[in-house]
mmCIF file of C-alpha atoms in Angstrom:
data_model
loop_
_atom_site.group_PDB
_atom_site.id
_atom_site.type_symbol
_atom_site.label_atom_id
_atom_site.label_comp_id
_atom_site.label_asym_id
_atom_site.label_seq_id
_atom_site.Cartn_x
_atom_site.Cartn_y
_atom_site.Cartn_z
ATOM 1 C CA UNK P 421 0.000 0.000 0.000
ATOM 2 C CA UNK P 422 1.207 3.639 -1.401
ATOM 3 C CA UNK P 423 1.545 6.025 2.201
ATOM 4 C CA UNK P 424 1.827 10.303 1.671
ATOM 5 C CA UNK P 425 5.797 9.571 2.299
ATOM 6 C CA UNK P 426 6.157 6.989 -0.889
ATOM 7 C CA UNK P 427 4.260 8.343 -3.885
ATOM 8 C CA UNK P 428 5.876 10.182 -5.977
ATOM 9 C CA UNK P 429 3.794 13.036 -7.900
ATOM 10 C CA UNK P 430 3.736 12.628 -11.374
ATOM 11 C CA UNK P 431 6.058 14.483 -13.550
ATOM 12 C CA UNK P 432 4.818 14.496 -17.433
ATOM 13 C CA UNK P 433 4.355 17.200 -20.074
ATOM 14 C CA UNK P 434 6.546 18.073 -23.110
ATOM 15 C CA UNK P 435 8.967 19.235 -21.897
ATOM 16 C CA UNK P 436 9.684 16.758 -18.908
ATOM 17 C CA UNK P 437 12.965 15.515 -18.924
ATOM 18 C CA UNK P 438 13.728 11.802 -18.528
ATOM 19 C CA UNK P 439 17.211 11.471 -17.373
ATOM 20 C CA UNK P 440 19.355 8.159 -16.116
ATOM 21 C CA UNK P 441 21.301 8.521 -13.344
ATOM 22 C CA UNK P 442 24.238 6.039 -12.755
ATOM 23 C CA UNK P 443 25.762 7.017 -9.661
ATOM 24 C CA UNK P 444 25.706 9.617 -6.593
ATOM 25 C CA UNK P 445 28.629 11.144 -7.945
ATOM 26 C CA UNK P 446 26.521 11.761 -11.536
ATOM 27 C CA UNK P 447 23.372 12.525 -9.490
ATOM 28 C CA UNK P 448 25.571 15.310 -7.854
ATOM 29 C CA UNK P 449 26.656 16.437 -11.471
ATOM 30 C CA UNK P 450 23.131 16.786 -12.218
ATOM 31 C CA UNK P 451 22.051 19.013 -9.122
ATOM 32 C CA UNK P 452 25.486 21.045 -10.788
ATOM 33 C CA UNK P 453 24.055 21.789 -13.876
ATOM 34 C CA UNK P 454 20.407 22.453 -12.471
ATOM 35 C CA UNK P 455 21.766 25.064 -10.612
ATOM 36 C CA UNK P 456 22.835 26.778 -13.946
ATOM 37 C CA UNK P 457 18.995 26.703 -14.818
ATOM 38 C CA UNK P 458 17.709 28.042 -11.408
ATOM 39 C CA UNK P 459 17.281 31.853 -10.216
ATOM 40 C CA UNK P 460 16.446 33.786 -7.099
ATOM 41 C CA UNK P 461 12.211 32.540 -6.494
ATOM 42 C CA UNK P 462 12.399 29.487 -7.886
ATOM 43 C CA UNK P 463 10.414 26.462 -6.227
ATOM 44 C CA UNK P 464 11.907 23.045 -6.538
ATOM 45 C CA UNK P 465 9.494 19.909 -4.964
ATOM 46 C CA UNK P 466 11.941 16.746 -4.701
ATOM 47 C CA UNK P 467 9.706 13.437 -4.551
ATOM 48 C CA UNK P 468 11.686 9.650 -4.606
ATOM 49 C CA UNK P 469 11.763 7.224 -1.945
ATOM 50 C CA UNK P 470 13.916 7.299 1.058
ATOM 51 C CA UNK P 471 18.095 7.157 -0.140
ATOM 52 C CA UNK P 472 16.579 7.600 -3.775
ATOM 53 C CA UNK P 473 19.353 10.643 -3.658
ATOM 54 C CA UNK P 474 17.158 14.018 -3.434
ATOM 55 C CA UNK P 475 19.966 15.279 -0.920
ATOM 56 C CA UNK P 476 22.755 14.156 -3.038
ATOM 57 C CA UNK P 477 20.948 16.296 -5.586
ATOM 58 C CA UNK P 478 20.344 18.878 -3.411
ATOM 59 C CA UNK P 479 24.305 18.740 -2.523
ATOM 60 C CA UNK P 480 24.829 19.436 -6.166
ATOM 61 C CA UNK P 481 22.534 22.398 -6.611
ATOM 62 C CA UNK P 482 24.286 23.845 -3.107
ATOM 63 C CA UNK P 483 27.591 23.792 -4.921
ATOM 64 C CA UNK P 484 26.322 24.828 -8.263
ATOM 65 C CA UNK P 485 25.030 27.971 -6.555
ATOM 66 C CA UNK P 486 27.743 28.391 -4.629
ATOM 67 C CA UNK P 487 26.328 28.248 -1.295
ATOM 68 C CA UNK P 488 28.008 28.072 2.012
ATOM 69 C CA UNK P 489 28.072 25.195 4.342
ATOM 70 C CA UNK P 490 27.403 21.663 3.724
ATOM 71 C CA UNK P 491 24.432 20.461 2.237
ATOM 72 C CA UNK P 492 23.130 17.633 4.408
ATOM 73 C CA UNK P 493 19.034 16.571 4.705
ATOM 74 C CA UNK P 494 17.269 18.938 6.823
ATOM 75 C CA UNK P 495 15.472 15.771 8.345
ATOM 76 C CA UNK P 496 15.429 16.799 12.326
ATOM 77 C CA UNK P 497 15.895 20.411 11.917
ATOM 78 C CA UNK P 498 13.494 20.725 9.068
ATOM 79 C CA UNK P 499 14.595 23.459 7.027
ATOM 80 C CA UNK P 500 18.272 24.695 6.377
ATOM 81 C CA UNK P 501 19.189 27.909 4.656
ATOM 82 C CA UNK P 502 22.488 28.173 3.131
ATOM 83 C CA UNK P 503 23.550 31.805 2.247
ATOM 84 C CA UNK P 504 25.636 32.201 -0.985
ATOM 85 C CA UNK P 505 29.022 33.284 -0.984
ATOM 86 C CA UNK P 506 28.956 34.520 -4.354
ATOM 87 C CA UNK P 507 26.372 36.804 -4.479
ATOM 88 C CA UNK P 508 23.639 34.729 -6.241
ATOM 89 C CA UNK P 509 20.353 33.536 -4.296
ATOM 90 C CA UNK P 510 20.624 31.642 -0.972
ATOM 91 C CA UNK P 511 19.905 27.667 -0.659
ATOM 92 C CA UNK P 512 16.640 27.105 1.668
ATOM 93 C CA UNK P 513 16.627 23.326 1.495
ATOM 94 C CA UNK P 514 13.540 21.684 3.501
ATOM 95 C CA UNK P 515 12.473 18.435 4.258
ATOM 96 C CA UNK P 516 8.827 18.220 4.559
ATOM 97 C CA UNK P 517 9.111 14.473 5.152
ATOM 98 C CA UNK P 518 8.075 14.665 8.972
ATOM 99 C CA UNK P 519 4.902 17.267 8.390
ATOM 100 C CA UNK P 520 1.637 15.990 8.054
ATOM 101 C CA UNK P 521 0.400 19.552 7.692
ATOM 102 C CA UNK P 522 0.229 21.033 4.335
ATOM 103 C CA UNK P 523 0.680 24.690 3.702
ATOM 104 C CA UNK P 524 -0.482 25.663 7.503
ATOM 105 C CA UNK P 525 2.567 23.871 9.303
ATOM 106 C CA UNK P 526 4.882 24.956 6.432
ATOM 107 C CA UNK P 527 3.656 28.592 7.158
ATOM 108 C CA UNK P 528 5.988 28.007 10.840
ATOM 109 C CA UNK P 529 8.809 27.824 8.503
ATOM 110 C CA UNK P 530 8.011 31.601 6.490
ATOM 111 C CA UNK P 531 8.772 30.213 3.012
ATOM 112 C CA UNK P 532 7.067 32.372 1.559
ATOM 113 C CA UNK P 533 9.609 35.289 2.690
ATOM 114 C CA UNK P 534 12.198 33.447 1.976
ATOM 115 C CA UNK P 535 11.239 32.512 -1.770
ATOM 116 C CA UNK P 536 11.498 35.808 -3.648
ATOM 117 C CA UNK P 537 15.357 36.180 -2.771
ATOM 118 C CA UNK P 538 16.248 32.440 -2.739
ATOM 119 C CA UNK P 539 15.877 29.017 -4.465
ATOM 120 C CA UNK P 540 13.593 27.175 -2.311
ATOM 121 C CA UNK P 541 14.138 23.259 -2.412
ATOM 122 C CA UNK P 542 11.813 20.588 -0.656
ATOM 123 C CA UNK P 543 12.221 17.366 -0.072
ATOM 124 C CA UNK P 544 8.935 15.643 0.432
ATOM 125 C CA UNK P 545 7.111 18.661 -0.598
ATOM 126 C CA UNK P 546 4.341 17.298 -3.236
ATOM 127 C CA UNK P 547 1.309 18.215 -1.616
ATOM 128 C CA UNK P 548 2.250 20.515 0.783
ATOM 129 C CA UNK P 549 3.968 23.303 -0.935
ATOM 130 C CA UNK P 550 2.108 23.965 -4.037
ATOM 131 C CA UNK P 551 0.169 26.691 -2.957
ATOM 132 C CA UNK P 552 3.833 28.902 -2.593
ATOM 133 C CA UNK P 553 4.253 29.320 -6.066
ATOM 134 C CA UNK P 554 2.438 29.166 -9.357
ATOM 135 C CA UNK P 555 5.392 28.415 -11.266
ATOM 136 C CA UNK P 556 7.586 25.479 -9.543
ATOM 137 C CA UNK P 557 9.857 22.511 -10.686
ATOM 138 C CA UNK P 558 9.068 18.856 -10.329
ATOM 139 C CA UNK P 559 12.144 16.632 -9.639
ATOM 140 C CA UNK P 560 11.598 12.909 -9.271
ATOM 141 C CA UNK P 561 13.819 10.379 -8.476
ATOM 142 C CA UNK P 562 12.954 6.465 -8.987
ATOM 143 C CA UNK P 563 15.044 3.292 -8.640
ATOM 144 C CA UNK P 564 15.503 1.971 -12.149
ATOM 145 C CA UNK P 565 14.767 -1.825 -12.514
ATOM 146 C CA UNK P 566 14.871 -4.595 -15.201
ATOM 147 C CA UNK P 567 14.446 -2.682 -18.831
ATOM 148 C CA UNK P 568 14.836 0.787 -17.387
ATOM 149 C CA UNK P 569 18.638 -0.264 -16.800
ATOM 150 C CA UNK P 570 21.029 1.154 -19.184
ATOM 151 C CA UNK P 571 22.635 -1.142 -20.788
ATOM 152 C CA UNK P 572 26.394 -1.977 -19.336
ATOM 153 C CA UNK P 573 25.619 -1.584 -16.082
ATOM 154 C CA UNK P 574 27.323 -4.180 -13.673
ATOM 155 C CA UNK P 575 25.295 -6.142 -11.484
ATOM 156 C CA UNK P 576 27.193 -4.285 -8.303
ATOM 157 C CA UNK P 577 26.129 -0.434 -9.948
ATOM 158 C CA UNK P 578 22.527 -1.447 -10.084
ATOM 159 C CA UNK P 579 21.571 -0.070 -6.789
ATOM 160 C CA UNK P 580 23.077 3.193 -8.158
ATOM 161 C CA UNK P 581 20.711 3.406 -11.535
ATOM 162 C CA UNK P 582 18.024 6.236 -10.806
ATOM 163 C CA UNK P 583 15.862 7.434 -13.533
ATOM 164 C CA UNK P 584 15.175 10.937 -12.413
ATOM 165 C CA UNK P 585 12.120 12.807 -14.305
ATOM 166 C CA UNK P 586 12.300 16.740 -14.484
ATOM 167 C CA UNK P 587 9.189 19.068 -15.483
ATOM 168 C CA UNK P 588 7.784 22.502 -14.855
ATOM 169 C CA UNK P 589 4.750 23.961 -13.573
ATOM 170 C CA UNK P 590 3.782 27.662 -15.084
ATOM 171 C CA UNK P 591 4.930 30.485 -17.380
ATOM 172 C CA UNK P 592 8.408 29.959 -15.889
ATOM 173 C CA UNK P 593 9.057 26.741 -17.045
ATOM 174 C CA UNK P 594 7.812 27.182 -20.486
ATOM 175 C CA UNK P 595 9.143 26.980 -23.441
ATOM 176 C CA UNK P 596 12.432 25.409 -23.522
ATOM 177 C CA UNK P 597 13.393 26.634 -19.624
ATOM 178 C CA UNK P 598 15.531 23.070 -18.947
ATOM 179 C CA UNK P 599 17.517 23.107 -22.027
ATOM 180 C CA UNK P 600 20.478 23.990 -20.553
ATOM 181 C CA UNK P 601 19.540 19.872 -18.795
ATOM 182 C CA UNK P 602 19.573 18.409 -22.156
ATOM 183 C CA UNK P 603 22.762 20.201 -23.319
ATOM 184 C CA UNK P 604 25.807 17.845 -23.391
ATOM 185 C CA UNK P 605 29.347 19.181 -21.464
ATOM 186 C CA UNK P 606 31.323 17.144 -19.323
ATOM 187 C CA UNK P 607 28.780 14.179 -18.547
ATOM 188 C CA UNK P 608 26.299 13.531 -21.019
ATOM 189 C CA UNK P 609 22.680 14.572 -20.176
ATOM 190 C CA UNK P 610 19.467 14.379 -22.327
ATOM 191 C CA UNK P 611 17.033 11.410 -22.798
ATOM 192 C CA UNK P 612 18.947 9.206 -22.051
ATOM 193 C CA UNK P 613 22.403 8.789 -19.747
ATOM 194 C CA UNK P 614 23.572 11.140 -17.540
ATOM 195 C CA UNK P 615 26.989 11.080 -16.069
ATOM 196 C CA UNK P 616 27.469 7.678 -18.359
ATOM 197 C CA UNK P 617 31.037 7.847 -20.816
ATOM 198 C CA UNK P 618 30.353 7.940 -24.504
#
């Protein structure tokens, strides 16, 4: 049976990104290059189940945005902000995980002051956060199993395969806002591999 704390919203539309993930280090890369796609009010909801890697994500975005202090899950302390040391928008990385709630316990946490000037991540947030922003980002982050494997993947790196599934919500994410996702660089990124040689 599916419980609040294991769905995972759905994340469709053209332009969703489907994206394979290979390995926390890769999954780190990725939060990198999100970062590059983020500004100051943006809304990110992170939805995958428990060690699916939406802090290891989150770690990437931190250093991407170059934030100060380490980017570990807000789990007991519920809400971290991480003030940038380059003069670019602050981290506020929450984890919703542990309110039942909605909107009126996330209120406590003044998110909604915070969100203009920053880029607002939340683990555990579908469902609860909606309501701070018309225009947010949907990241979700599933275990890959039997045919969603890439092929060439060792039997010991399968625990490591994630298929992560990236869309927008509103005028913000329109028209061709997570191409700079799809781009290739350094790892490869698209549909398709990410953080996967060749």
């Amino acid at each position: 049976m599916e419980t609040p704390h294991t769905r995972t919203a759905p994340v469709s539309g053209p332009d969703a990104l489907r994206l394979t993930v290979d390995s926390p280090e890769a999954m780190r890369r990725l939060g990198l290059r999100l970062a590059g796609v983020l500004r100051p009010g943006d809304l990110v909801l992170l939805s995958g189940e428990l060690g699916a890697g939406k802090t290891t994500l989150t770690r990437g975005l931190g250093e991407g945005l170059g934030v100060r202090g380490a980017v570990t899950s807000p789990t007991f302390v519920i809400a971290r902000v991480h003030p940038s040391l380059t003069g670019g928008p602050a981290l506020v990385h929450v984890d919703a995980y542990r309110l039942a709630g909605g909107l009126d316990e996330m209120e406590d946490l003044d998110l909604d002051v915070s969100l203009p000037d920053s880029v607002v991540v939340v683990e555990w947030g579908d469902g609860k956060v909606e309501e701070l922003s018309a225009d947010r980002l949907h990241v979700r982050i599933d275990r890959a199993t039997g045919d969603e494997l890439p092929a060439g993947v060792a039997d010991a790196d399968v625990d490591d395969v994630r298929l992560v599934t990236v869309g927008g919500v509103g005028e913000r994410w329109a028209g061709g806002a997570l191409d700079g996702l799809r781009e290739r660089g350094d790892e490869s990124a698209g549909e398709g591999a990410y953080g996967r040689e060749g």
